[in-house]
Short mmCIF file of C-alpha atoms in Angstrom, two decimals:
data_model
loop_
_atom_site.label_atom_id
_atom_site.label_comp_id
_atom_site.label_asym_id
_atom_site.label_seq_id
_atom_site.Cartn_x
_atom_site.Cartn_y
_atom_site.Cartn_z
CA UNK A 263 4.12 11.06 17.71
CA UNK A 264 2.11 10.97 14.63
CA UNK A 265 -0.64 7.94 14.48
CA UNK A 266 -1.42 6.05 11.54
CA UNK A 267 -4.44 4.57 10.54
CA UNK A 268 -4.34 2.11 7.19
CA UNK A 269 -7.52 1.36 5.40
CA UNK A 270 -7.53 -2.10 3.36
CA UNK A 271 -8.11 -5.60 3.27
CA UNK A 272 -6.14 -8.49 5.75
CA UNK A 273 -6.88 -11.86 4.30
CA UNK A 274 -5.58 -15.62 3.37
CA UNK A 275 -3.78 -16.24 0.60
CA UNK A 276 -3.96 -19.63 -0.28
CA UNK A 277 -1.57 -21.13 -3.09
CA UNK A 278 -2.24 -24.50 -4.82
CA UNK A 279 -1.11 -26.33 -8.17
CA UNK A 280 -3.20 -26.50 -11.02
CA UNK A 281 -3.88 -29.92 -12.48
CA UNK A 282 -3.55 -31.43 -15.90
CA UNK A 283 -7.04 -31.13 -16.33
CA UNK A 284 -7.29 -27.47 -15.49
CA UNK A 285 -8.53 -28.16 -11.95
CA UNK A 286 -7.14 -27.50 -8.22
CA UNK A 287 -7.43 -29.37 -4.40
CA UNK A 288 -7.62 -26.57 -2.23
CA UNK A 289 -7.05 -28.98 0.70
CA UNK A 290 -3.71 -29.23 -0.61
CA UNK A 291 -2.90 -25.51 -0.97
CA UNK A 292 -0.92 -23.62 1.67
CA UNK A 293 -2.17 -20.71 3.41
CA UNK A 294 -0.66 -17.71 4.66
CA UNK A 295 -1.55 -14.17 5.89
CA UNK A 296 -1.82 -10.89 3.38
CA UNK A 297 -2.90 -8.21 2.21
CA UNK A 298 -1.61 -5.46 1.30
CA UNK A 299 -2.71 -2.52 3.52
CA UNK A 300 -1.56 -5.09 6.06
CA UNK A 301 2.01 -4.89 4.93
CA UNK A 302 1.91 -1.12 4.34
CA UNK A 303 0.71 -0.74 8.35
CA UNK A 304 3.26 -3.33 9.47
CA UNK A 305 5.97 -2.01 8.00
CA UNK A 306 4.89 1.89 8.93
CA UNK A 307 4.84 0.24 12.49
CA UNK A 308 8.33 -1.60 12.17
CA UNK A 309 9.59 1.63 11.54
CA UNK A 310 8.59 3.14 14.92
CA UNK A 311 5.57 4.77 14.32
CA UNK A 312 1.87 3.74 16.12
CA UNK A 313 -0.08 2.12 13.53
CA UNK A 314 -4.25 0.59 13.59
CA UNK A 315 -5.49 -1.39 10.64
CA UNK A 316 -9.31 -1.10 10.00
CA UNK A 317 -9.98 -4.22 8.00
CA UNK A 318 -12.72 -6.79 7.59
CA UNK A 319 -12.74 -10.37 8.72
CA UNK A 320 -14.82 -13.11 10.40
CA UNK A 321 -14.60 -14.80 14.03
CA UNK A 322 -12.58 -18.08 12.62
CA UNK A 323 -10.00 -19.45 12.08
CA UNK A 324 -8.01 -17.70 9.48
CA UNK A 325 -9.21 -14.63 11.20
CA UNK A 326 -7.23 -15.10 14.40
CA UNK A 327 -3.90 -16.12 12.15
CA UNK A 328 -4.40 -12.55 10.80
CA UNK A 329 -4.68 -11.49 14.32
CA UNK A 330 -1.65 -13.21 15.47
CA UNK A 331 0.51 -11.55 12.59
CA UNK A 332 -0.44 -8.03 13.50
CA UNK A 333 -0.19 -8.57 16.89
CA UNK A 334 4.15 -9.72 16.08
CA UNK A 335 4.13 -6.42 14.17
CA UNK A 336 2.47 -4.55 16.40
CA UNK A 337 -0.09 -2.98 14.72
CA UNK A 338 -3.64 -2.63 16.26
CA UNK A 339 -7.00 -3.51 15.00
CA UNK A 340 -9.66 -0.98 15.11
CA UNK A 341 -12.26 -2.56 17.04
CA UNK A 342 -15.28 -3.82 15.11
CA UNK A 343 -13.13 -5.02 12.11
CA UNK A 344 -13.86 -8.97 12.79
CA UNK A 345 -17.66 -8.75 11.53
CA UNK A 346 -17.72 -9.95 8.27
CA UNK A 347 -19.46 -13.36 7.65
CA UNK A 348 -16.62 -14.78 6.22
CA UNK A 349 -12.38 -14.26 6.09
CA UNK A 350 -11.47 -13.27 2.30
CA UNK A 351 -9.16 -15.84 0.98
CA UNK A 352 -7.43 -15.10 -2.68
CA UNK A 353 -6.48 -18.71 -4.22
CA UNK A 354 -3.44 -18.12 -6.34
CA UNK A 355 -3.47 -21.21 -8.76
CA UNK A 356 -0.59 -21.51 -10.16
CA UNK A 357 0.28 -23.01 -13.44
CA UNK A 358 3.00 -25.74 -14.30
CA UNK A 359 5.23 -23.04 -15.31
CA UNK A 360 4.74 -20.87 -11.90
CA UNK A 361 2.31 -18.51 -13.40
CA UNK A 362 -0.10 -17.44 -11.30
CA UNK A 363 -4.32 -17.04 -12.03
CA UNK A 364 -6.34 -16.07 -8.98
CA UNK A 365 -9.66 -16.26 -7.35
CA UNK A 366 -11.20 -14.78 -4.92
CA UNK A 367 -13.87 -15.36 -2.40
CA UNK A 368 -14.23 -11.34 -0.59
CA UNK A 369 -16.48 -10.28 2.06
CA UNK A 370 -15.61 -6.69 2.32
CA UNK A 371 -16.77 -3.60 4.44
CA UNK A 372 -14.93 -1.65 7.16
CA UNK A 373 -16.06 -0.64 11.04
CA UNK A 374 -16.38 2.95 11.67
CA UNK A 375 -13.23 4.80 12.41
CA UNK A 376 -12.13 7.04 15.43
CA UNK A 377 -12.31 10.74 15.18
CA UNK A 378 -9.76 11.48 12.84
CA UNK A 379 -9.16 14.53 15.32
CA UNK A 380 -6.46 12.08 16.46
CA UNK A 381 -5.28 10.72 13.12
CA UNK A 382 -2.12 12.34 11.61
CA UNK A 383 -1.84 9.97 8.58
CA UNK A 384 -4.26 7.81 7.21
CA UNK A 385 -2.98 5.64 4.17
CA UNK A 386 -5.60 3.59 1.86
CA UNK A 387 -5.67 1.30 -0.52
CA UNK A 388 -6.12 -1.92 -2.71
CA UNK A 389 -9.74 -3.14 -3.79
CA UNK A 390 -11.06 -2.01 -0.61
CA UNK A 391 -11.14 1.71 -1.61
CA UNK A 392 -13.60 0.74 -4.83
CA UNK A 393 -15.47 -2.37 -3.85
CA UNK A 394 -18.76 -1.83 -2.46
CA UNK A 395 -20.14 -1.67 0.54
CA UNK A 396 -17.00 -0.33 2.22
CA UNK A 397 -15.63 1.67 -0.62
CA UNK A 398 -18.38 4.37 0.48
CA UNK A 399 -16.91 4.36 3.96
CA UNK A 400 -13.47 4.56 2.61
CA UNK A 401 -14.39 7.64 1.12
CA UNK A 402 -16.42 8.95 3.75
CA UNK A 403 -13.18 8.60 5.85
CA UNK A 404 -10.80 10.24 3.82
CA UNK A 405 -12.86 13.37 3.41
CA UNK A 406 -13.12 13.50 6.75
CA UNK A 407 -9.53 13.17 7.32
CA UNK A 408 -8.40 15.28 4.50
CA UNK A 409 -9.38 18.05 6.58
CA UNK A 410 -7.52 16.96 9.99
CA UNK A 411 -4.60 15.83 8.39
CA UNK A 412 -2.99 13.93 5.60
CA UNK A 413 -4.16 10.70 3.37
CA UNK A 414 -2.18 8.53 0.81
CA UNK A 415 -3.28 6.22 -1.36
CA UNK A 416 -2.36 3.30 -3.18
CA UNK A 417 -4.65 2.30 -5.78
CA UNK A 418 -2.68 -1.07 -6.32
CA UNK A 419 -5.29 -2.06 -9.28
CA UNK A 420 -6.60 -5.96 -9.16
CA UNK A 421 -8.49 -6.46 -12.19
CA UNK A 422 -9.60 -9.76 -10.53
CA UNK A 423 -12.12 -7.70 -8.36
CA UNK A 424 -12.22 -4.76 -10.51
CA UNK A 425 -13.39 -6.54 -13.45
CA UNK A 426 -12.89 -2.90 -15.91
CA UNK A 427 -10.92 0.44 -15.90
CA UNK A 428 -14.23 2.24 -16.46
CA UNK A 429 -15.94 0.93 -13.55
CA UNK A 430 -13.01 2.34 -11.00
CA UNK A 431 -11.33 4.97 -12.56
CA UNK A 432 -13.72 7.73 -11.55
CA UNK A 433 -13.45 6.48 -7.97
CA UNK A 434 -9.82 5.87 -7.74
CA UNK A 435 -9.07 9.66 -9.46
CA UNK A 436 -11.85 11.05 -7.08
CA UNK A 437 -10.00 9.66 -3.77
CA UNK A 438 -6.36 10.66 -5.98
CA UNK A 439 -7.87 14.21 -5.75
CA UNK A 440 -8.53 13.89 -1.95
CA UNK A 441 -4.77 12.27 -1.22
CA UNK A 442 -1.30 13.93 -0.69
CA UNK A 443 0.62 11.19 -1.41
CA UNK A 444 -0.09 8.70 -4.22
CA UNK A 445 1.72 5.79 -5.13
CA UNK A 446 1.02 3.07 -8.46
CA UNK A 447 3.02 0.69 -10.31
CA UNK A 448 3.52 0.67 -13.98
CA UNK A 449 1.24 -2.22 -13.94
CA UNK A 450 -1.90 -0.13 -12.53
CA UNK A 451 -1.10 2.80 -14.79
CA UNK A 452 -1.39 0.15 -17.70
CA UNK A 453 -4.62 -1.55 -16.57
CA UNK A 454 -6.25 2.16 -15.95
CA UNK A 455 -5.22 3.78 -19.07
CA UNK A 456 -4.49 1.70 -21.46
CA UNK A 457 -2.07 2.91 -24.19
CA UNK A 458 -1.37 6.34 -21.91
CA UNK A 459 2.39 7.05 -21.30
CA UNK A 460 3.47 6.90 -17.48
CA UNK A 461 4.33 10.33 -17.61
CA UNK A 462 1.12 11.73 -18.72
CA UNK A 463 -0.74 9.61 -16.31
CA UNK A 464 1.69 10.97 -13.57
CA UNK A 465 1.12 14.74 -14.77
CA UNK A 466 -2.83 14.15 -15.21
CA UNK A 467 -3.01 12.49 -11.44
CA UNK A 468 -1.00 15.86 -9.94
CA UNK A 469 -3.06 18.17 -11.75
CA UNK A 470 -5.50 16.07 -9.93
CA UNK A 471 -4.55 17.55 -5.94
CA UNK A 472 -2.15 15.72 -5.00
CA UNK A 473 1.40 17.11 -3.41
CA UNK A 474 3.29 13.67 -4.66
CA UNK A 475 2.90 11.12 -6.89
CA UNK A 476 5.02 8.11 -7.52
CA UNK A 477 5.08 5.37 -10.23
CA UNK A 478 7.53 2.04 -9.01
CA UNK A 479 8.31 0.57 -12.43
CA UNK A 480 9.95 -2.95 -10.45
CA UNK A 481 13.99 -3.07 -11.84
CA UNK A 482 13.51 0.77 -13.54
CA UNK A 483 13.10 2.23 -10.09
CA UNK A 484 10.64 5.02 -9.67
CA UNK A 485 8.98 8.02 -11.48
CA UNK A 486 8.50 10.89 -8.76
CA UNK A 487 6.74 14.22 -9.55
CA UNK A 488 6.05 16.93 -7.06
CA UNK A 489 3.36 19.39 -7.19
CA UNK A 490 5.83 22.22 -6.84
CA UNK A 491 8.47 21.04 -9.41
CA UNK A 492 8.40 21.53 -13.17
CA UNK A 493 10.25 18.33 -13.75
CA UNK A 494 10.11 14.29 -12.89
CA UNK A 495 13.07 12.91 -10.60
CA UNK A 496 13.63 9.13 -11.51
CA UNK A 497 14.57 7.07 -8.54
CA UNK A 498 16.67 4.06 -8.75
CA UNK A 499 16.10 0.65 -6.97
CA UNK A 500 18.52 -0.95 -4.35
CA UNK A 501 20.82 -3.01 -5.67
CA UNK A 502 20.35 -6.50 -3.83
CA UNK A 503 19.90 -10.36 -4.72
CA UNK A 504 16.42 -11.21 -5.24
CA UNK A 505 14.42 -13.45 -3.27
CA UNK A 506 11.08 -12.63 -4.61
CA UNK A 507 9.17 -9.46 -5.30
CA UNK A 508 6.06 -10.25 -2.70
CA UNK A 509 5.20 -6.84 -0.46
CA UNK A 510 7.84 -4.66 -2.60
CA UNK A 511 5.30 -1.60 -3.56
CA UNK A 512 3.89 -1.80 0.21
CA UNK A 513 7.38 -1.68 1.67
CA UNK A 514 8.28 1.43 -0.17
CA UNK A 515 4.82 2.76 0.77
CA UNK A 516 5.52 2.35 4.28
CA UNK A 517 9.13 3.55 4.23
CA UNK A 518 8.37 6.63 2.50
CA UNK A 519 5.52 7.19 4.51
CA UNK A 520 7.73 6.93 7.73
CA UNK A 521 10.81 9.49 5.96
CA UNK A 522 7.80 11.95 5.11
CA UNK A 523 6.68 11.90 8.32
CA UNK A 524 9.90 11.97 9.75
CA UNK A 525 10.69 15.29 7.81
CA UNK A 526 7.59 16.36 9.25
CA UNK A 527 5.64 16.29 5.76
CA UNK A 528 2.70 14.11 6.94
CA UNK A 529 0.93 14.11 10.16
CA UNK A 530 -0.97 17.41 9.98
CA UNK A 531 -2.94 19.92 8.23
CA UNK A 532 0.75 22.44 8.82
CA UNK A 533 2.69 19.37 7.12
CA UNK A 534 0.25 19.20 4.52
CA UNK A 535 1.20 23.39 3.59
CA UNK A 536 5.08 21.96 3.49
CA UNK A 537 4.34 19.47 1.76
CA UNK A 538 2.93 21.25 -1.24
CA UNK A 539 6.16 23.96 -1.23
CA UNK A 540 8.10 20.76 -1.09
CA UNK A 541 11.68 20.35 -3.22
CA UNK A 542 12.88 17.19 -4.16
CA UNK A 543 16.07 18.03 -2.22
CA UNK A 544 13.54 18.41 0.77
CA UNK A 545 12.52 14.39 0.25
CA UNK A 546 15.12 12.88 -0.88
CA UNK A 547 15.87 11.41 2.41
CA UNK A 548 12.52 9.82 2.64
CA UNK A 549 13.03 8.45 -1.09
CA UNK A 550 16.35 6.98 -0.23
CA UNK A 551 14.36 5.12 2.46
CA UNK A 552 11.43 4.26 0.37
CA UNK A 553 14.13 2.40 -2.07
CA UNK A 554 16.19 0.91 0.86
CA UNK A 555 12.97 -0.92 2.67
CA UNK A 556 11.38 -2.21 -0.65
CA UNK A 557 15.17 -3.54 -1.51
CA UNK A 558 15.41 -4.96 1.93
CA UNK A 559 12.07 -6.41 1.45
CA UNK A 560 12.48 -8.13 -1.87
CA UNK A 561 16.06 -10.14 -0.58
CA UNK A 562 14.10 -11.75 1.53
CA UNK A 563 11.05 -14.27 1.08
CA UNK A 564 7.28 -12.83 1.62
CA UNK A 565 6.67 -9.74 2.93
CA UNK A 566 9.10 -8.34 5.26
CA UNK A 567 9.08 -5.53 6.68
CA UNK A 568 12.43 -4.07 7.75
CA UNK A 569 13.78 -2.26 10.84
CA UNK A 570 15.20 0.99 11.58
CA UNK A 571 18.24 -0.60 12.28
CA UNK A 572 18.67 -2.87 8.85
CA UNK A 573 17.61 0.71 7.13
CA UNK A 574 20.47 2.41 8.69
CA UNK A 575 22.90 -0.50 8.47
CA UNK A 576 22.35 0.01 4.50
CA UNK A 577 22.82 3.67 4.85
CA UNK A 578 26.11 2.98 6.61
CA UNK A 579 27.35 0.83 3.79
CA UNK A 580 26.28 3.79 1.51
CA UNK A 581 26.74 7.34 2.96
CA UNK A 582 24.80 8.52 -0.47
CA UNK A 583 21.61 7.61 0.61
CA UNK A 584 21.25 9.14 3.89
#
């Protein structure tokens, strides 16, 4: 069975309530686990498929509820991941109307990772793939893996951390180059090329290397252009009540990451050949399941990460998107 290894940051969120005056109590905030490499690897793992997270955190605390919630999804940590000096919390501070600002306090860098001789997917992303010192190991990883198998990549732009466009874009579009499988919102497109049209951005990015690249535009669905078809397809979301939209991009990450695989499109330097012959009609099935996880993930609160079994429930309630 094909074995994952996700690249990216595991940390505390912590969520207070701004004051009149503009200020916060962080002892009054409530903390919980993300990230969103985590999500991506817990849901690739929910979905049946062995799964290690190479991340950076301390020895505390907050270190061992990350721990805990990777352990319940069973996804491993790569050994030497727990030497940072300190566990990365992003405060959300939210407004009196629910509108969120955020700050961060990151400590980021990444242990070494096994031979990718035994890696069939590796999956990256977040601020972790562009923040230094670990961004260099990111990068030194994927080459390596490039060659031994197949690498997608989720650029997931915070300009929190990233502070401008021109300071990541040649990074981000030099790992998009390495990838077969790349996946942005509309949001990141916007923040990396300002006043650029979705669809050139798409076009640019495959002309770029990579076999796939998808834009989720929330509501709209998704944009989906394949190296070997002329054309975009347009995707369109599951239709579901709305909890909240927390761990929606990383859900559809992780399903379509598990249908591609599935199909035998990721895994391997052979699945990387198929993948670039690739139809849509060849991964449509994998689509369908990208859309069905991040629907199933979005009617429910935080970021959950669905089962085989709720996937094919949906499927049974409609045939179309087997």
């Amino acid at each position: 069975m094909t074995r994952f290894v996700v690249i990216g940051e595991a940390l505390i969120d912590l969520i207070v309530r701004e004051k009149a005056d503009g200020t916060f109590d962080a002892s009054k905030g409530t903390e919980v686990v993300g990230g969103s490499p985590l999500n991506v690897a817990a849901g690739v793992s929910q979905l049946g498929y062995p799964t290690e997270l190479a991340t950076w955190f301390a020895q505390d605390d907050r270190a061992q509820r990350i721990k805990e919630v990777a352990a319940a999804q069973n996804v491993a940590i790569i050994p030497g991941s727990d030497e940072a000096t300190r566990t990365t919390v992003a405060t959300a501070i939210l407004d009196s109307e629910g509108r969120a600002r955020y700050e961060f306090d990151v400590d980021w860098n990444i242990p070494e990772i096994p031979d990718p001789a035994g890696v069939g997917h590796m999956h990256i992303g977040s601020y972790g793939t562009t923040l230094e010192p670990g961004a260099t190991r990111v990068l030194r990883a994927v080459k390596r893996q490039a060659i031994n198998g197949t690498v997608s990549y989720d650029p997931n732009a915070r300009s929190d951390l990233m502070e401008s466009p021109e300071k990541v874009v040649e990074r981000i579009e030099e790992l998009i180059a390495l990838s077969d499988v790349v996946k942005a919102s509309d949001e990141d497109i916007e923040w990396l090329y300002p006043d650029t049209p979705v669809e050139k951005v798409i076009r640019d990015w495959i002309k770029l290397g990579p076999s796939m690249v998808i834009v989720t535009r929330g509501p709209w669905g998704a944009y989906v252009k394949l190296e070997n078809e002329r054309d975009m397809l347009v995707v369109d979301p599951l239709n579901v009540a709305l909890a909240d939209t927390v761990g929606a991009g990383d859900s559809f990450m992780a399903g379509l990451l598990a249908g591609l695989t599935k199909l035998g499109y990721l895994g391997s330097p052979e699945a990387k050949a198929r993948l670039r012959e690739a139809k849509f009609a060849d991964v449509l099935t994998a689509l369908h399941q990208a859309v069905i996880t991040a629907g199933l993930t979005v009617s429910h609160d935080g970021a959950y990460a669905p089962s085989p079994a709720e996937v094919a429930d949906v499927i049974t309630t409609d045939p179309r998107l087997a």
